[in-house]
PDB file of C-alpha atoms and ligand atoms in Angstrom:
ATOM      1  CA  LEU T   1    -104.404-166.615 -74.022  1.00  0.00           C
ATOM      2  CA  PRO T   2    -103.000-164.954 -76.989  1.00  0.00           C
ATOM      3  CA  ASP T   3     -99.356-165.170 -77.811  1.00  0.00           C
ATOM      4  CA  ARG T   4     -96.913-162.211 -78.367  1.00  0.00           C
ATOM      5  CA  GLU T   5     -97.380-162.694 -82.291  1.00  0.00           C
ATOM      6  CA  GLU T   6    -100.977-162.463 -82.212  1.00  0.00           C
ATOM      7  CA  LEU T   7    -100.916-158.867 -79.850  1.00  0.00           C
ATOM      8  CA  LYS T   8     -98.921-157.963 -83.079  1.00  0.00           C
ATOM      9  CA  ARG T   9    -101.552-159.021 -85.258  1.00  0.00           C
ATOM     10  CA  ARG T  10    -104.506-157.415 -83.216  1.00  0.00           C
ATOM     11  CA  VAL T  11    -103.041-153.726 -82.434  1.00  0.00           C
ATOM     12  CA  ALA T  12    -102.029-153.486 -86.159  1.00  0.00           C
ATOM     13  CA  LEU T  13    -105.939-154.304 -87.082  1.00  0.00           C
ATOM     14  CA  ALA T  14    -106.681-151.767 -84.398  1.00  0.00           C
ATOM     15  CA  ALA T  15    -104.476-149.232 -86.540  1.00  0.00           C
ATOM     16  CA  MET T  16    -106.394-150.323 -89.523  1.00  0.00           C
ATOM     17  CA  GLU T  17    -109.580-148.863 -88.310  1.00  0.00           C
ATOM     18  CA  GLU T  18    -108.201-145.612 -87.488  1.00  0.00           C
ATOM     19  CA  LEU T  19    -107.144-144.990 -91.147  1.00  0.00           C
ATOM     20  CA  PRO T  20    -109.462-142.598 -93.909  1.00  0.00           C
ATOM     21  CA  GLY T  21    -110.943-144.588 -96.209  1.00  0.00           C
ATOM     22  CA  GLY T  22    -107.650-143.873 -98.513  1.00  0.00           C
ATOM     23  CA  GLY T  23    -105.068-141.751 -98.670  1.00  0.00           C
ATOM     24  CA  ILE T  24    -101.049-141.818 -98.003  1.00  0.00           C
ATOM     25  CA  ILE T  25    -100.086-143.762 -95.916  1.00  0.00           C
ATOM     26  CA  GLY T  26     -96.164-143.409 -93.905  1.00  0.00           C
ATOM     27  CA  LEU T  27     -95.613-147.487 -93.403  1.00  0.00           C
ATOM     28  CA  GLY T  28     -92.853-147.760 -89.934  1.00  0.00           C
ATOM     29  CA  THR T  29     -90.894-150.765 -89.884  1.00  0.00           C
ATOM     30  CA  GLY T  30     -90.656-154.011 -87.044  1.00  0.00           C
ATOM     31  CA  SER T  31     -92.462-156.810 -86.446  1.00  0.00           C
ATOM     32  CA  THR T  32     -95.562-154.927 -85.338  1.00  0.00           C
ATOM     33  CA  VAL T  33     -96.092-153.009 -88.423  1.00  0.00           C
ATOM     34  CA  ARG T  34     -95.861-156.085 -90.371  1.00  0.00           C
ATOM     35  CA  TYR T  35     -98.751-157.361 -89.744  1.00  0.00           C
ATOM     36  CA  PHE T  36     -99.915-153.256 -90.515  1.00  0.00           C
ATOM     37  CA  ILE T  37     -98.722-153.374 -94.387  1.00  0.00           C
ATOM     38  CA  ASP T  38    -100.320-156.823 -94.765  1.00  0.00           C
ATOM     39  CA  ALA T  39    -103.941-155.346 -93.533  1.00  0.00           C
ATOM     40  CA  LEU T  40    -102.470-152.053 -95.590  1.00  0.00           C
ATOM     41  CA  GLY T  41    -102.638-154.845 -98.663  1.00  0.00           C
ATOM     42  CA  ALA T  42    -105.620-157.065 -98.025  1.00  0.00           C
ATOM     43  CA  ALA T  43    -107.695-153.393 -98.524  1.00  0.00           C
ATOM     44  CA  VAL T  44    -105.619-152.054-101.449  1.00  0.00           C
ATOM     45  CA  ALA T  45    -106.657-155.399-102.667  1.00  0.00           C
ATOM     46  CA  ARG T  46    -110.349-154.481-101.723  1.00  0.00           C
ATOM     47  CA  GLY T  47    -110.228-151.387-104.027  1.00  0.00           C
ATOM     48  CA  HIS T  48    -109.087-149.043-101.141  1.00  0.00           C
ATOM     49  CA  ALA T  49    -107.167-146.177-102.899  1.00  0.00           C
ATOM     50  CA  TYR T  50    -104.118-146.386-100.191  1.00  0.00           C
ATOM     51  CA  VAL T  51    -100.814-145.290-100.946  1.00  0.00           C
ATOM     52  CA  GLY T  52     -97.546-145.755 -99.347  1.00  0.00           C
ATOM     53  CA  VAL T  53     -94.381-144.344 -97.920  1.00  0.00           C
ATOM     54  CA  PRO T  54     -92.251-146.779 -96.617  1.00  0.00           C
ATOM     55  CA  THR T  55     -89.487-146.327 -93.889  1.00  0.00           C
ATOM     56  CA  SER T  56     -86.948-148.669 -94.711  1.00  0.00           C
ATOM     57  CA  ASP T  57     -86.308-151.372 -97.722  1.00  0.00           C
ATOM     58  CA  ALA T  58     -87.489-153.825 -95.767  1.00  0.00           C
ATOM     59  CA  SER T  59     -91.162-152.256 -95.318  1.00  0.00           C
ATOM     60  CA  ARG T  60     -91.289-151.226 -99.461  1.00  0.00           C
ATOM     61  CA  ALA T  61     -90.323-154.687-100.414  1.00  0.00           C
ATOM     62  CA  GLN T  62     -92.894-155.928 -98.331  1.00  0.00           C
ATOM     63  CA  ALA T  63     -95.768-153.328 -99.417  1.00  0.00           C
ATOM     64  CA  ALA T  64     -94.668-153.751-103.299  1.00  0.00           C
ATOM     65  CA  ALA T  65     -94.774-157.082-103.307  1.00  0.00           C
ATOM     66  CA  ILE T  66     -98.589-157.525-101.916  1.00  0.00           C
ATOM     67  CA  GLY T  67     -99.453-154.442-104.533  1.00  0.00           C
ATOM     68  CA  ILE T  68     -99.756-151.331-102.271  1.00  0.00           C
ATOM     69  CA  PRO T  69     -99.267-148.257-104.665  1.00  0.00           C
ATOM     70  CA  LEU T  70     -95.744-146.469-102.963  1.00  0.00           C
ATOM     71  CA  LEU T  71     -94.655-142.993-103.572  1.00  0.00           C
ATOM     72  CA  ALA T  72     -90.942-142.787-104.528  1.00  0.00           C
ATOM     73  CA  ASP T  73     -87.647-141.947-101.678  1.00  0.00           C
ATOM     74  CA  ASP T  74     -87.499-138.148-102.585  1.00  0.00           C
ATOM     75  CA  GLY T  75     -90.750-137.030-101.335  1.00  0.00           C
ATOM     76  CA  PRO T  76     -91.960-134.527 -99.405  1.00  0.00           C
ATOM     77  CA  TRP T  77     -94.976-136.547 -98.871  1.00  0.00           C
ATOM     78  CA  ALA T  78     -98.240-134.785 -97.850  1.00  0.00           C
ATOM     79  CA  ILE T  79     -98.823-138.228 -95.813  1.00  0.00           C
ATOM     80  CA  ASP T  80    -102.409-138.458 -94.007  1.00  0.00           C
ATOM     81  CA  VAL T  81    -101.444-141.202 -91.380  1.00  0.00           C
ATOM     82  CA  THR T  82     -97.609-143.119 -90.711  1.00  0.00           C
ATOM     83  CA  VAL T  83     -98.341-145.908 -88.353  1.00  0.00           C
ATOM     84  CA  ASP T  84     -95.452-146.939 -87.144  1.00  0.00           C
ATOM     85  CA  GLY T  85     -93.637-149.864 -83.940  1.00  0.00           C
ATOM     86  CA  ALA T  86     -91.426-148.377 -81.221  1.00  0.00           C
ATOM     87  CA  ASP T  87     -89.287-150.183 -78.502  1.00  0.00           C
ATOM     88  CA  GLU T  88     -89.724-147.507 -75.615  1.00  0.00           C
ATOM     89  CA  ILE T  89     -93.323-145.612 -74.588  1.00  0.00           C
ATOM     90  CA  ASP T  90     -93.216-143.349 -71.588  1.00  0.00           C
ATOM     91  CA  ASP T  91     -96.323-142.056 -69.565  1.00  0.00           C
ATOM     92  CA  ALA T  92     -95.966-138.646 -72.268  1.00  0.00           C
ATOM     93  CA  LEU T  93     -95.690-140.589 -74.912  1.00  0.00           C
ATOM     94  CA  ASN T  94     -92.025-139.890 -75.651  1.00  0.00           C
ATOM     95  CA  LEU T  95     -90.350-142.853 -77.497  1.00  0.00           C
ATOM     96  CA  VAL T  96     -87.555-145.035 -78.021  1.00  0.00           C
ATOM     97  CA  LYS T  97     -87.317-145.748 -81.634  1.00  0.00           C
ATOM     98  CA  GLY T  98     -84.599-147.539 -84.001  1.00  0.00           C
ATOM     99  CA  ALA T  99     -84.082-151.457 -82.472  1.00  0.00           C
ATOM    100  CA  GLY T 100     -84.966-152.016 -86.171  1.00  0.00           C
ATOM    101  CA  GLY T 101     -82.521-149.796 -87.611  1.00  0.00           C
ATOM    102  CA  ALA T 102     -84.586-147.415 -89.144  1.00  0.00           C
ATOM    103  CA  LEU T 103     -84.431-144.874 -86.912  1.00  0.00           C
ATOM    104  CA  THR T 104     -83.779-141.625 -89.477  1.00  0.00           C
ATOM    105  CA  ARG T 105     -86.386-142.750 -92.201  1.00  0.00           C
ATOM    106  CA  GLU T 106     -89.222-143.156 -89.889  1.00  0.00           C
ATOM    107  CA  LYS T 107     -88.055-139.456 -87.775  1.00  0.00           C
ATOM    108  CA  ILE T 108     -88.239-137.983 -91.960  1.00  0.00           C
ATOM    109  CA  VAL T 109     -91.740-139.734 -92.421  1.00  0.00           C
ATOM    110  CA  ASN T 110     -93.242-138.970 -89.038  1.00  0.00           C
ATOM    111  CA  VAL T 111     -92.088-135.409 -89.115  1.00  0.00           C
ATOM    112  CA  SER T 112     -94.124-135.263 -92.876  1.00  0.00           C
ATOM    113  CA  SER T 113     -97.721-136.843 -91.533  1.00  0.00           C
ATOM    114  CA  ARG T 114    -100.688-135.237 -90.232  1.00  0.00           C
ATOM    115  CA  ARG T 115    -101.290-137.582 -87.869  1.00  0.00           C
ATOM    116  CA  ASN T 116     -98.649-140.661 -86.364  1.00  0.00           C
ATOM    117  CA  ILE T 117    -100.291-143.667 -84.480  1.00  0.00           C
ATOM    118  CA  ILE T 118     -97.451-145.912 -82.904  1.00  0.00           C
ATOM    119  CA  ILE T 119     -98.231-149.687 -82.174  1.00  0.00           C
ATOM    120  CA  ALA T 120     -96.515-151.977 -79.438  1.00  0.00           C
ATOM    121  CA  ASN T 121     -97.488-154.327 -77.053  1.00  0.00           C
ATOM    122  CA  ASP T 122     -97.661-153.391 -72.865  1.00  0.00           C
ATOM    123  CA  SER T 123     -94.085-154.969 -72.850  1.00  0.00           C
ATOM    124  CA  LYS T 124     -92.863-151.331 -74.099  1.00  0.00           C
ATOM    125  CA  LEU T 125     -94.293-149.543 -71.368  1.00  0.00           C
ATOM    126  CA  SER T 126     -91.871-147.530 -68.953  1.00  0.00           C
ATOM    127  CA  GLU T 127     -91.891-144.892 -66.537  1.00  0.00           C
ATOM    128  CA  ARG T 128     -89.089-143.131 -67.832  1.00  0.00           C
ATOM    129  CA  LEU T 129     -87.618-143.778 -70.946  1.00  0.00           C
ATOM    130  CA  GLY T 130     -83.774-145.263 -70.938  1.00  0.00           C
ATOM    131  CA  GLU T 131     -85.277-147.896 -68.123  1.00  0.00           C
ATOM    132  CA  ARG T 132     -85.171-150.374 -70.373  1.00  0.00           C
ATOM    133  CA  GLN T 133     -83.935-149.407 -73.651  1.00  0.00           C
ATOM    134  CA  PRO T 134     -80.287-147.749 -75.012  1.00  0.00           C
ATOM    135  CA  VAL T 135     -80.467-144.990 -77.131  1.00  0.00           C
ATOM    136  CA  PRO T 136     -79.818-145.679 -80.547  1.00  0.00           C
ATOM    137  CA  VAL T 137     -77.751-142.906 -82.610  1.00  0.00           C
ATOM    138  CA  GLU T 138     -77.401-143.646 -86.507  1.00  0.00           C
ATOM    139  CA  VAL T 139     -73.706-141.924 -87.090  1.00  0.00           C
ATOM    140  CA  LEU T 140     -71.865-141.540 -90.234  1.00  0.00           C
ATOM    141  CA  PRO T 141     -68.964-144.050 -90.259  1.00  0.00           C
ATOM    142  CA  PHE T 142     -66.079-140.731 -91.072  1.00  0.00           C
ATOM    143  CA  GLY T 143     -64.555-140.770 -87.687  1.00  0.00           C
ATOM    144  CA  HIS T 144     -67.093-142.339 -86.089  1.00  0.00           C
ATOM    145  CA  LEU T 145     -64.987-143.571 -82.974  1.00  0.00           C
ATOM    146  CA  SER T 146     -64.337-139.761 -82.877  1.00  0.00           C
ATOM    147  CA  THR T 147     -68.097-139.467 -82.753  1.00  0.00           C
ATOM    148  CA  ARG T 148     -67.730-142.295 -79.885  1.00  0.00           C
ATOM    149  CA  GLN T 149     -65.953-140.427 -77.461  1.00  0.00           C
ATOM    150  CA  HIS T 150     -68.801-137.731 -77.587  1.00  0.00           C
ATOM    151  CA  LEU T 151     -71.832-140.041 -77.424  1.00  0.00           C
ATOM    152  CA  ALA T 152     -69.662-141.539 -73.979  1.00  0.00           C
ATOM    153  CA  ARG T 153     -70.557-138.524 -72.390  1.00  0.00           C
ATOM    154  CA  PHE T 154     -74.198-138.977 -72.754  1.00  0.00           C
ATOM    155  CA  GLY T 155     -73.964-143.180 -71.554  1.00  0.00           C
ATOM    156  CA  THR T 156     -72.114-146.170 -72.417  1.00  0.00           C
ATOM    157  CA  PRO T 157     -72.087-146.340 -76.545  1.00  0.00           C
ATOM    158  CA  LEU T 158     -71.828-149.921 -77.878  1.00  0.00           C
ATOM    159  CA  LEU T 159     -71.424-150.152 -81.882  1.00  0.00           C
ATOM    160  CA  ARG T 160     -74.528-152.821 -83.276  1.00  0.00           C
ATOM    161  CA  ARG T 161     -72.900-155.403 -84.976  1.00  0.00           C
ATOM    162  CA  GLN T 162     -74.845-158.072 -87.208  1.00  0.00           C
ATOM    163  CA  ASP T 163     -73.256-161.190 -87.942  1.00  0.00           C
ATOM    164  CA  GLY T 164     -69.718-160.349 -86.147  1.00  0.00           C
ATOM    165  CA  ASP T 165     -69.789-157.104 -88.873  1.00  0.00           C
ATOM    166  CA  PRO T 166     -71.111-153.085 -87.739  1.00  0.00           C
ATOM    167  CA  PHE T 167     -74.630-153.070 -89.013  1.00  0.00           C
ATOM    168  CA  ARG T 168     -75.272-150.890 -91.399  1.00  0.00           C
ATOM    169  CA  THR T 169     -78.233-148.963 -92.293  1.00  0.00           C
ATOM    170  CA  ASP T 170     -80.630-148.683 -95.773  1.00  0.00           C
ATOM    171  CA  SER T 171     -78.581-145.770 -95.770  1.00  0.00           C
ATOM    172  CA  GLY T 172     -75.208-146.553 -94.883  1.00  0.00           C
ATOM    173  CA  HIS T 173     -74.284-145.252 -92.131  1.00  0.00           C
ATOM    174  CA  LEU T 174     -73.257-147.108 -88.473  1.00  0.00           C
ATOM    175  CA  ILE T 175     -75.439-146.903 -85.099  1.00  0.00           C
ATOM    176  CA  TYR T 176     -74.694-146.666 -81.849  1.00  0.00           C
ATOM    177  CA  ASP T 177     -76.635-148.368 -79.135  1.00  0.00           C
ATOM    178  CA  LEU T 178     -76.619-145.381 -76.643  1.00  0.00           C
ATOM    179  CA  ARG T 179     -77.065-147.337 -73.249  1.00  0.00           C
ATOM    180  CA  THR T 180     -78.026-144.327 -70.645  1.00  0.00           C
ATOM    181  CA  GLY T 181     -79.704-145.706 -67.973  1.00  0.00           C
ATOM    182  CA  ALA T 182     -83.133-143.444 -66.946  1.00  0.00           C
ATOM    183  CA  ILE T 183     -83.422-140.681 -68.494  1.00  0.00           C
ATOM    184  CA  ASP T 184     -84.378-137.532 -67.106  1.00  0.00           C
ATOM    185  CA  ASP T 185     -85.220-134.721 -69.567  1.00  0.00           C
ATOM    186  CA  PRO T 186     -85.405-136.584 -72.833  1.00  0.00           C
ATOM    187  CA  ARG T 187     -85.664-133.653 -75.205  1.00  0.00           C
ATOM    188  CA  ALA T 188     -82.859-132.237 -73.762  1.00  0.00           C
ATOM    189  CA  LEU T 189     -80.518-135.567 -74.318  1.00  0.00           C
ATOM    190  CA  ASP T 190     -82.213-135.483 -77.770  1.00  0.00           C
ATOM    191  CA  ALA T 191     -80.934-131.600 -78.265  1.00  0.00           C
ATOM    192  CA  ALA T 192     -77.418-132.592 -76.724  1.00  0.00           C
ATOM    193  CA  LEU T 193     -76.136-135.829 -79.335  1.00  0.00           C
ATOM    194  CA  HIS T 194     -77.886-133.689 -82.178  1.00  0.00           C
ATOM    195  CA  GLN T 195     -74.884-131.195 -81.006  1.00  0.00           C
ATOM    196  CA  ILE T 196     -72.043-133.692 -81.902  1.00  0.00           C
ATOM    197  CA  PRO T 197     -70.548-133.108 -85.643  1.00  0.00           C
ATOM    198  CA  GLY T 198     -71.353-137.075 -87.172  1.00  0.00           C
ATOM    199  CA  VAL T 199     -74.556-137.913 -85.411  1.00  0.00           C
ATOM    200  CA  ILE T 200     -77.245-137.732 -88.364  1.00  0.00           C
ATOM    201  CA  GLU T 201     -80.224-138.960 -85.540  1.00  0.00           C
ATOM    202  CA  THR T 202     -81.044-139.963 -82.454  1.00  0.00           C
ATOM    203  CA  GLY T 203     -84.052-142.749 -81.716  1.00  0.00           C
ATOM    204  CA  LEU T 204     -85.715-140.755 -79.047  1.00  0.00           C
ATOM    205  CA  PHE T 205     -89.733-139.368 -80.702  1.00  0.00           C
ATOM    206  CA  ILE T 206     -90.105-136.512 -78.394  1.00  0.00           C
ATOM    207  CA  ALA T 207     -93.966-135.163 -78.339  1.00  0.00           C
ATOM    208  CA  ARG T 208     -94.696-137.207 -81.247  1.00  0.00           C
ATOM    209  CA  ALA T 209     -97.358-139.421 -80.990  1.00  0.00           C
ATOM    210  CA  ASP T 210    -100.889-138.569 -81.942  1.00  0.00           C
ATOM    211  CA  LEU T 211    -102.265-141.910 -80.756  1.00  0.00           C
ATOM    212  CA  VAL T 212    -100.306-144.703 -79.223  1.00  0.00           C
ATOM    213  CA  LEU T 213    -102.482-148.424 -79.536  1.00  0.00           C
ATOM    214  CA  ILE T 214    -101.452-150.597 -76.772  1.00  0.00           C
ATOM    215  CA  ALA T 215    -102.212-154.465 -76.681  1.00  0.00           C
ATOM    216  CA  ASP T 216    -102.161-156.904 -73.968  1.00  0.00           C
ATOM    217  CA  GLU T 217    -104.180-159.981 -72.767  1.00  0.00           C
ATOM    218  CA  THR T 218    -107.168-157.978 -72.175  1.00  0.00           C
ATOM    219  CA  GLY T 219    -107.736-156.164 -75.485  1.00  0.00           C
ATOM    220  CA  VAL T 220    -106.256-152.814 -77.477  1.00  0.00           C
ATOM    221  CA  ARG T 221    -106.124-149.757 -75.134  1.00  0.00           C
ATOM    222  CA  ARG T 222    -105.673-145.998 -76.773  1.00  0.00           C
ATOM    223  CA  LEU T 223    -103.563-143.273 -75.790  1.00  0.00           C
ATOM    224  CA  THR T 224    -102.899-139.954 -76.297  1.00  0.00           C
ATOM    225  CA  PRO T 225    -101.076-137.110 -75.431  1.00  0.00           C
ATOM    226  CA  HIS T 226    -103.829-135.645 -73.348  1.00  0.00           C
ATOM    227  CA  GLY T 227    -105.258-138.587 -71.506  1.00  0.00           C
TER     228      GLY T 227
HETATM  229  C1  A5P J 301     -87.027-149.591 -86.470  1.00  0.00           C
HETATM  230  O1  A5P J 301     -86.301-149.125 -86.763  1.00  0.00           O
HETATM  231  C2  A5P J 301     -87.871-149.257 -84.957  1.00  0.00           C
HETATM  232  O2  A5P J 301     -88.407-148.334 -84.780  1.00  0.00           O
HETATM  233  C3  A5P J 301     -89.074-150.416 -84.843  1.00  0.00           C
HETATM  234  O3  A5P J 301     -90.051-149.198 -85.439  1.00  0.00           O
HETATM  235  C4  A5P J 301     -89.393-150.891 -83.777  1.00  0.00           C
HETATM  236  O4  A5P J 301     -88.434-151.207 -83.161  1.00  0.00           O
HETATM  237  C5  A5P J 301     -90.586-151.551 -83.170  1.00  0.00           C
HETATM  238  O5  A5P J 301     -90.314-153.243 -83.623  1.00  0.00           O
HETATM  239  P1  A5P J 301     -91.003-154.370 -83.400  1.00  0.00           P
HETATM  240  O6  A5P J 301     -92.334-153.986 -83.733  1.00  0.00           O
HETATM  241  O7  A5P J 301     -90.709-155.689 -83.825  1.00  0.00           O
HETATM  242  O8  A5P J 301     -91.017-154.617 -81.780  1.00  0.00           O
END
């Protein structure tokens, strides 16, 4: 049986087959996308004219090290396809993202892309978002304990930590992981969270996936928003 890493590799290779022969490619973040960036680098080495837009310093460093040409962080970019991971995926292909802390850059790149492909394995599928994952919320450090009080109206906010210290995003912000339980209306929750001053972005990606590729032991399934 294929192990978890082999499933990540397979679904990343399946995403390669969805790409045009060249163009501007959004590079997501996470352990699944790492395999995709490696494969894209191999394609560049074979002569394909791909240019990347990374969603994190980690993905930028990985892509640069294997010779993928990259655009600057400022944008604007005319991205043909972005390939990214996800932490939870519902039946409507809405997503929770941000377990890696890259949610804001990921959302900016996602909405700058003509097409968005999500790669994951079947452990990420949920009937309703929030069943298994908290919603990451990126917040400004200034006044974050006040922001936290507002977040607490929607669930239990937990300040993300790393090695004992508050986790900092690539942009220097904090993350609250908001445990909500199963979310009835993810679009409404996303809108409500955006009303809180200090909230920069949420990990709820509503109707932002054009294709979801799911790896399991039997192969790679293609899920599209309209079935
Ligand atoms: C990064 O902030 C996240 O949105 C990732 O896309 C997500 O955590 C997927 O990561 P894995 O592929 O490692 O599960």
